mmCIF file of C-alpha atoms and ligand atoms in Angstrom:
data_model
loop_
_atom_site.group_PDB
_atom_site.id
_atom_site.type_symbol
_atom_site.label_atom_id
_atom_site.label_comp_id
_atom_site.label_asym_id
_atom_site.label_seq_id
_atom_site.Cartn_x
_atom_site.Cartn_y
_atom_site.Cartn_z
ATOM 1 C CA MET E 208 26.089 5.087 -13.947
ATOM 2 C CA PHE E 209 25.586 8.236 -11.867
ATOM 3 C CA LYS E 210 27.444 9.210 -8.710
ATOM 4 C CA VAL E 211 25.199 9.122 -5.652
ATOM 5 C CA LYS E 212 25.947 10.306 -2.138
ATOM 6 C CA ILE E 213 23.287 9.292 0.343
ATOM 7 C CA ASP E 214 23.674 10.348 3.984
ATOM 8 C CA GLY E 215 27.424 10.559 3.371
ATOM 9 C CA ILE E 216 27.671 7.096 1.748
ATOM 10 C CA GLU E 217 29.205 7.261 -1.728
ATOM 11 C CA THR E 218 27.785 4.865 -4.288
ATOM 12 C CA GLU E 219 26.505 4.651 -7.868
ATOM 13 C CA ALA E 220 23.123 4.168 -9.498
ATOM 14 C CA ALA E 221 21.914 3.249 -12.954
ATOM 15 C CA PRO E 222 19.641 5.783 -14.670
ATOM 16 C CA GLU E 223 15.993 5.650 -13.487
ATOM 17 C CA THR E 224 16.851 3.870 -10.208
ATOM 18 C CA THR E 225 14.703 5.439 -7.516
ATOM 19 C CA ILE E 226 16.160 7.035 -4.398
ATOM 20 C CA LEU E 227 14.304 4.461 -2.290
ATOM 21 C CA GLU E 228 15.953 1.602 -4.203
ATOM 22 C CA VAL E 229 19.404 3.097 -3.546
ATOM 23 C CA ALA E 230 18.527 3.679 0.127
ATOM 24 C CA ASN E 231 17.356 0.080 0.566
ATOM 25 C CA ARG E 232 20.493 -1.215 -1.098
ATOM 26 C CA GLU E 233 22.737 0.914 1.134
ATOM 27 C CA LEU E 234 20.669 0.077 4.266
ATOM 28 C CA VAL E 235 19.627 3.691 4.752
ATOM 29 C CA GLU E 236 16.208 3.704 6.376
ATOM 30 C CA ILE E 237 13.480 5.819 4.790
ATOM 31 C CA PRO E 238 9.924 5.415 6.129
ATOM 32 C CA THR E 239 7.221 4.490 3.621
ATOM 33 C CA LEU E 240 3.449 4.070 3.781
ATOM 34 C CA CYS E 241 1.960 4.242 0.295
ATOM 35 C CA PHE E 242 4.839 2.367 -1.348
ATOM 36 C CA ASN E 243 4.428 -1.271 -2.351
ATOM 37 C CA ASP E 244 6.675 -3.122 -4.796
ATOM 38 C CA ASN E 245 3.692 -4.615 -6.618
ATOM 39 C CA VAL E 246 2.192 -1.368 -7.880
ATOM 40 C CA GLU E 247 3.446 1.834 -9.508
ATOM 41 C CA PRO E 248 4.609 4.308 -6.820
ATOM 42 C CA ARG E 249 2.388 7.409 -6.785
ATOM 43 C CA GLY E 250 4.037 9.481 -4.059
ATOM 44 C CA ALA E 251 0.731 9.896 -2.246
ATOM 45 C CA CYS E 252 1.639 9.968 1.458
ATOM 46 C CA ARG E 253 4.929 11.931 1.201
ATOM 47 C CA ILE E 254 6.342 10.297 4.332
ATOM 48 C CA CYS E 255 9.392 9.184 2.313
ATOM 49 C CA THR E 256 10.365 12.775 1.459
ATOM 50 C CA VAL E 257 14.136 13.417 1.354
ATOM 51 C CA GLU E 258 16.257 16.437 0.452
ATOM 52 C CA VAL E 259 18.295 16.237 -2.737
ATOM 53 C CA GLU E 260 20.986 18.441 -4.216
ATOM 54 C CA ILE E 261 21.315 18.502 -7.988
ATOM 55 C CA TRP E 262 23.518 21.030 -9.823
ATOM 56 C CA GLY E 263 23.983 22.853 -6.496
ATOM 57 C CA ARG E 264 20.227 23.314 -5.978
ATOM 58 C CA LYS E 265 18.418 21.713 -3.034
ATOM 59 C CA ARG E 266 14.815 20.496 -3.046
ATOM 60 C CA LEU E 267 12.473 18.061 -1.334
ATOM 61 C CA VAL E 268 11.336 15.003 -3.318
ATOM 62 C CA THR E 269 9.552 11.731 -2.563
ATOM 63 C CA ALA E 270 12.124 8.928 -2.492
ATOM 64 C CA CYS E 271 9.770 6.141 -3.605
ATOM 65 C CA ASN E 272 9.097 7.578 -7.055
ATOM 66 C CA TYR E 273 12.038 9.911 -7.724
ATOM 67 C CA PRO E 274 14.186 8.516 -10.560
ATOM 68 C CA ILE E 275 17.891 9.279 -10.500
ATOM 69 C CA ARG E 276 18.855 10.988 -13.770
ATOM 70 C CA GLY E 277 22.238 12.517 -12.908
ATOM 71 C CA ASP E 278 24.801 12.822 -10.115
ATOM 72 C CA ILE E 279 22.957 13.499 -6.878
ATOM 73 C CA VAL E 280 23.487 14.162 -3.172
ATOM 74 C CA ILE E 281 20.700 12.869 -0.927
ATOM 75 C CA ASP E 282 20.031 13.752 2.697
ATOM 76 C CA THR E 283 17.342 11.559 4.228
ATOM 77 C CA LYS E 284 17.392 13.209 7.632
ATOM 78 C CA SER E 285 17.987 16.931 7.058
ATOM 79 C CA GLU E 286 16.263 19.478 9.293
ATOM 80 C CA LYS E 287 13.713 20.261 6.562
ATOM 81 C CA VAL E 288 13.015 16.563 6.002
ATOM 82 C CA MET E 289 12.488 15.805 9.682
ATOM 83 C CA LYS E 290 10.243 18.858 10.098
ATOM 84 C CA LEU E 291 8.059 17.787 7.171
ATOM 85 C CA ARG E 292 7.989 14.138 8.281
ATOM 86 C CA ARG E 293 6.821 15.159 11.749
ATOM 87 C CA LEU E 294 4.147 17.440 10.264
ATOM 88 C CA ILE E 295 2.849 14.617 8.036
ATOM 89 C CA LEU E 296 2.727 12.314 11.050
ATOM 90 C CA GLU E 297 0.854 14.918 13.089
ATOM 91 C CA VAL E 298 -1.775 15.134 10.339
ATOM 92 C CA LEU E 299 -2.017 11.341 10.015
ATOM 93 C CA LEU E 300 -2.170 10.826 13.774
ATOM 94 C CA ALA E 301 -4.976 13.374 14.063
ATOM 95 C CA ARG E 302 -6.831 11.673 11.241
ATOM 96 C CA THR E 303 -6.269 8.026 12.253
ATOM 97 C CA PRO E 304 -5.561 8.046 16.012
ATOM 98 C CA LYS E 305 -6.271 4.285 16.304
ATOM 99 C CA SER E 306 -3.793 3.175 13.645
ATOM 100 C CA GLU E 307 -0.979 1.224 15.299
ATOM 101 C CA ARG E 308 1.254 1.765 12.253
ATOM 102 C CA ILE E 309 0.872 5.544 12.464
ATOM 103 C CA GLN E 310 1.241 5.538 16.268
ATOM 104 C CA GLU E 311 4.467 3.543 15.876
ATOM 105 C CA LEU E 312 5.900 5.948 13.267
ATOM 106 C CA ALA E 313 4.784 9.010 15.244
ATOM 107 C CA LYS E 314 6.560 7.711 18.335
ATOM 108 C CA LYS E 315 9.697 7.008 16.345
ATOM 109 C CA TYR E 316 9.775 10.595 15.045
ATOM 110 C CA GLY E 317 8.915 12.177 18.404
ATOM 111 C CA VAL E 318 5.317 13.149 17.638
ATOM 112 C CA SER E 319 3.065 12.624 20.642
ATOM 113 C CA GLN E 320 0.193 15.083 20.546
ATOM 114 C CA PRO E 321 -0.859 16.497 17.146
ATOM 115 C CA ARG E 322 -1.552 20.229 16.985
ATOM 116 C CA PHE E 323 -4.636 19.455 14.878
ATOM 117 C CA THR E 324 -8.047 18.319 16.095
ATOM 118 C CA VAL E 325 -7.879 14.584 16.723
ATOM 119 C CA GLU E 326 -10.802 12.892 14.996
ATOM 120 C CA LYS E 327 -13.045 10.597 17.021
ATOM 121 C CA THR E 328 -12.783 7.645 14.686
ATOM 122 C CA ASP E 329 -11.727 3.998 14.629
ATOM 123 C CA ASP E 330 -10.994 4.222 10.911
ATOM 124 C CA LYS E 331 -7.328 3.528 10.191
ATOM 125 C CA CYS E 332 -7.424 4.569 6.528
ATOM 126 C CA ILE E 333 -4.788 7.128 5.517
ATOM 127 C CA VAL E 334 -6.216 7.377 1.969
ATOM 128 C CA CYS E 335 -3.001 6.154 0.366
ATOM 129 C CA GLY E 336 -4.922 4.577 -2.526
ATOM 130 C CA LEU E 337 -3.007 1.276 -2.520
ATOM 131 C CA CYS E 338 -6.221 -0.781 -2.268
ATOM 132 C CA VAL E 339 -7.633 1.005 -5.325
ATOM 133 C CA GLN E 340 -4.384 0.468 -7.254
ATOM 134 C CA VAL E 341 -4.009 -3.237 -6.465
ATOM 135 C CA CYS E 342 -7.642 -3.944 -7.303
ATOM 136 C CA ARG E 343 -7.359 -2.126 -10.633
ATOM 137 C CA ASP E 344 -3.771 -2.874 -11.724
ATOM 138 C CA ILE E 345 -3.066 -6.344 -10.293
ATOM 139 C CA VAL E 346 -6.445 -8.009 -9.773
ATOM 140 C CA GLY E 347 -7.919 -6.213 -12.777
ATOM 141 C CA VAL E 348 -11.477 -5.686 -11.602
ATOM 142 C CA SER E 349 -11.518 -1.993 -10.474
ATOM 143 C CA ALA E 350 -14.034 -2.580 -7.713
ATOM 144 C CA LEU E 351 -12.798 0.454 -5.744
ATOM 145 C CA SER E 352 -12.141 4.127 -6.284
ATOM 146 C CA LEU E 353 -11.216 7.169 -4.225
ATOM 147 C CA SER E 354 -14.374 9.195 -3.778
ATOM 148 C CA GLU E 355 -15.025 12.772 -2.605
ATOM 149 C CA ARG E 356 -12.370 15.443 -2.077
ATOM 150 C CA GLY E 357 -10.221 16.847 0.727
ATOM 151 C CA ILE E 358 -10.911 15.573 4.222
ATOM 152 C CA LEU E 359 -13.857 13.440 2.998
ATOM 153 C CA ARG E 360 -11.731 11.548 0.461
ATOM 154 C CA LYS E 361 -11.816 7.790 1.007
ATOM 155 C CA PRO E 362 -11.618 4.496 -0.877
ATOM 156 C CA GLU E 363 -14.980 2.892 -1.513
ATOM 157 C CA THR E 364 -17.116 0.716 -3.742
ATOM 158 C CA PRO E 365 -19.517 2.445 -6.178
ATOM 159 C CA PHE E 366 -22.210 4.276 -4.141
ATOM 160 C CA ASP E 367 -20.614 2.781 -1.013
ATOM 161 C CA GLU E 368 -22.728 -0.346 -1.557
ATOM 162 C CA ALA E 369 -21.853 -4.051 -1.942
ATOM 163 C CA SER E 370 -19.770 -4.234 -5.083
ATOM 164 C CA SER E 371 -20.888 -6.341 -8.027
ATOM 165 C CA THR E 372 -17.340 -6.480 -9.460
ATOM 166 C CA CYS E 373 -15.337 -7.331 -6.306
ATOM 167 C CA ILE E 374 -14.308 -11.009 -6.353
ATOM 168 C CA GLY E 375 -13.308 -11.252 -2.690
ATOM 169 C CA CYS E 376 -9.643 -12.023 -3.378
ATOM 170 C CA GLY E 377 -8.356 -10.111 -0.335
ATOM 171 C CA SER E 378 -5.512 -8.310 -2.153
ATOM 172 C CA CYS E 379 -6.735 -4.984 -0.751
ATOM 173 C CA VAL E 380 -6.457 -6.437 2.769
ATOM 174 C CA TYR E 381 -2.895 -7.648 2.286
ATOM 175 C CA ILE E 382 -1.664 -4.413 0.695
ATOM 176 C CA CYS E 383 -3.206 -1.929 3.135
ATOM 177 C CA PRO E 384 -0.340 -0.447 5.188
ATOM 178 C CA THR E 385 -2.505 0.415 8.192
ATOM 179 C CA ASP E 386 -4.857 -2.603 8.431
ATOM 180 C CA ALA E 387 -7.793 -0.398 7.511
ATOM 181 C CA VAL E 388 -9.333 -3.146 5.352
ATOM 182 C CA THR E 389 -10.340 -6.362 7.055
ATOM 183 C CA MET E 390 -11.642 -9.701 5.836
ATOM 184 C CA ILE E 391 -13.521 -12.193 7.986
ATOM 185 C CA ASP E 392 -13.731 -15.876 6.976
ATOM 186 C CA LYS E 393 -16.530 -17.491 8.997
ATOM 187 C CA ASP E 394 -19.136 -20.231 8.529
ATOM 188 C CA GLY E 395 -18.120 -20.859 4.928
ATOM 189 C CA LYS E 396 -18.335 -17.198 3.998
ATOM 190 C CA ARG E 397 -15.917 -14.302 3.502
ATOM 191 C CA PHE E 398 -17.003 -10.835 4.586
ATOM 192 C CA PHE E 399 -15.379 -7.439 3.944
ATOM 193 C CA PRO E 400 -16.939 -4.980 6.445
ATOM 194 C CA ARG E 401 -15.357 -1.944 4.754
ATOM 195 C CA TRP E 402 -16.743 -2.869 1.328
ATOM 196 C CA LYS E 403 -20.046 -4.250 2.721
ATOM 197 C CA THR E 404 -19.451 -7.295 0.506
ATOM 198 C CA GLU E 405 -19.872 -11.016 1.243
ATOM 199 C CA PHE E 406 -18.894 -14.203 -0.641
ATOM 200 C CA LYS E 407 -19.347 -17.945 -0.416
ATOM 201 C CA LEU E 408 -16.058 -19.808 0.163
ATOM 202 C CA VAL E 409 -15.407 -22.919 -1.926
ATOM 203 C CA LYS E 410 -13.768 -26.131 -0.638
ATOM 204 C CA CYS E 411 -10.629 -27.697 -2.084
ATOM 205 C CA GLU E 412 -11.763 -30.947 -3.728
ATOM 206 C CA SER E 413 -8.897 -32.848 -2.096
ATOM 207 C CA CYS E 414 -8.477 -31.581 1.493
ATOM 208 C CA ASP E 415 -11.816 -29.807 2.004
ATOM 209 C CA ASN E 416 -10.103 -26.575 3.080
ATOM 210 C CA LEU E 417 -12.018 -23.436 2.126
ATOM 211 C CA PHE E 418 -9.565 -21.782 -0.252
ATOM 212 C CA MET E 419 -11.250 -19.344 -2.661
ATOM 213 C CA THR E 420 -14.471 -17.433 -3.123
ATOM 214 C CA ASP E 421 -17.045 -18.538 -5.685
ATOM 215 C CA ALA E 422 -16.631 -15.140 -7.405
ATOM 216 C CA GLN E 423 -12.847 -15.637 -7.704
ATOM 217 C CA ILE E 424 -13.329 -19.029 -9.354
ATOM 218 C CA LYS E 425 -15.869 -17.610 -11.798
ATOM 219 C CA TYR E 426 -13.578 -14.659 -12.625
ATOM 220 C CA LEU E 427 -10.446 -16.797 -13.052
ATOM 221 C CA LYS E 428 -12.312 -19.242 -15.289
ATOM 222 C CA LYS E 429 -13.279 -16.324 -17.520
ATOM 223 C CA VAL E 430 -9.751 -14.820 -17.557
ATOM 224 C CA MET E 431 -8.050 -18.179 -18.210
ATOM 225 C CA GLY E 432 -10.682 -19.123 -20.759
ATOM 226 C CA LYS E 433 -10.822 -22.680 -19.365
ATOM 227 C CA ASP E 434 -11.442 -24.790 -16.316
ATOM 228 C CA ASP E 435 -8.115 -25.464 -14.565
ATOM 229 C CA PRO E 436 -6.993 -27.686 -11.638
ATOM 230 C CA CYS E 437 -5.988 -24.543 -9.698
ATOM 231 C CA LEU E 438 -9.679 -23.672 -9.556
ATOM 232 C CA HIS E 439 -10.534 -26.974 -7.853
ATOM 233 C CA TYR E 440 -7.611 -27.570 -5.502
ATOM 234 C CA CYS E 441 -5.875 -25.368 -2.913
ATOM 235 C CA PRO E 442 -2.200 -24.363 -3.472
ATOM 236 C CA ASN E 443 -1.010 -26.892 -0.839
ATOM 237 C CA CYS E 444 -2.697 -29.828 -2.544
ATOM 238 C CA LEU E 445 -1.553 -28.661 -5.985
ATOM 239 C CA ALA E 446 2.047 -28.566 -4.695
ATOM 240 C CA LEU E 447 1.665 -32.112 -3.315
ATOM 241 C CA PHE E 448 0.298 -33.381 -6.665
ATOM 242 C CA LYS E 449 3.344 -31.949 -8.447
ATOM 243 C CA LYS E 450 5.837 -33.848 -6.256
HETATM 244 S S1 LIG Z 685 -11.209 -8.166 -2.413
HETATM 245 FE FE1 LIG Z 685 -12.458 -7.076 -3.921
HETATM 246 S S2 LIG Z 685 -11.944 -4.938 -3.601
HETATM 247 FE FE2 LIG Z 685 -10.322 -6.126 -2.624
HETATM 248 S S3 LIG Z 685 -8.728 -6.318 -4.200
HETATM 249 FE FE3 LIG Z 685 -10.011 -8.149 -4.332
HETATM 250 S S4 LIG Z 685 -11.527 -7.647 -5.893
HETATM 251 FE FE4 LIG Z 685 -10.622 -5.692 -5.233
HETATM 252 S S1 LIG Z 686 -7.921 1.356 3.018
HETATM 253 FE FE1 LIG Z 686 -5.724 1.040 3.360
HETATM 254 S S2 LIG Z 686 -4.881 0.756 1.303
HETATM 255 FE FE2 LIG Z 686 -6.903 1.674 1.048
HETATM 256 S S3 LIG Z 686 -6.549 3.859 0.956
HETATM 257 FE FE3 LIG Z 686 -6.995 3.369 3.079
HETATM 258 S S4 LIG Z 686 -4.980 3.028 4.015
HETATM 259 FE FE4 LIG Z 686 -4.684 2.923 1.814
HETATM 260 S S1 LIG Z 687 5.986 6.095 0.468
HETATM 261 FE FE1 LIG Z 687 6.694 7.591 -0.897
HETATM 262 S S2 LIG Z 687 5.093 8.995 -1.019
HETATM 263 FE FE2 LIG Z 687 4.295 7.419 0.252
#
């Protein structure tokens, strides 16, 4: 175990524990955007940056993916940290002025008017890449990728057209930290405006609730290598059958 001091709190951590894990355990708040427990942390947004001191040397690191590999002193609210956090929020606020999540964080850290040109856009995407990661690493279909470079970088389907590999599972909607991906279930169909993709919803054979897309059922059948009750009945009915 290594000795850890975080915002004055003395504790211990096993090798490879991340700073964010220690902070959560000790109830020290560190803001996150691109971090989600279900996928590998990439340190993309840098909002979780903290200042660490190792062997007497100080540096800024991202808490969500920094593994503890020795005794360490962590300051989550140093002057440098707060300055950087505010700068990141200024950039994000200028880029996604309609994002409630970013507005909320900006307010919390005292950022009101960004010094950068505020874009005239309704897009709430902060290009964190979580939708791309979940689709590739958890769902396993890689329907999305981050295209272009710099300011034009964004998540999209190949050629920004309706994807032939997307199965309409909605994982990208649930994981997006800023609600930049939406999913509309209407008239027996599921539509993803951002991905320009539409699916037919299938009814549970017991309660008639629309519970999955036809593409999801086809994909799961292939992955499981068999037809299975979970492809015919919704989770609620399956739970009732098991009782
Ligand atoms: S809805 Fe489509 S793009 Fe989104 S995670 Fe599922 S398969 Fe990927
Ligand atoms: S759509 Fe959401 S999850 Fe995807 S990159 Fe943008 S902010 Fe991140
Ligand atoms: S939450 Fe750590 S870099 Fe985004």
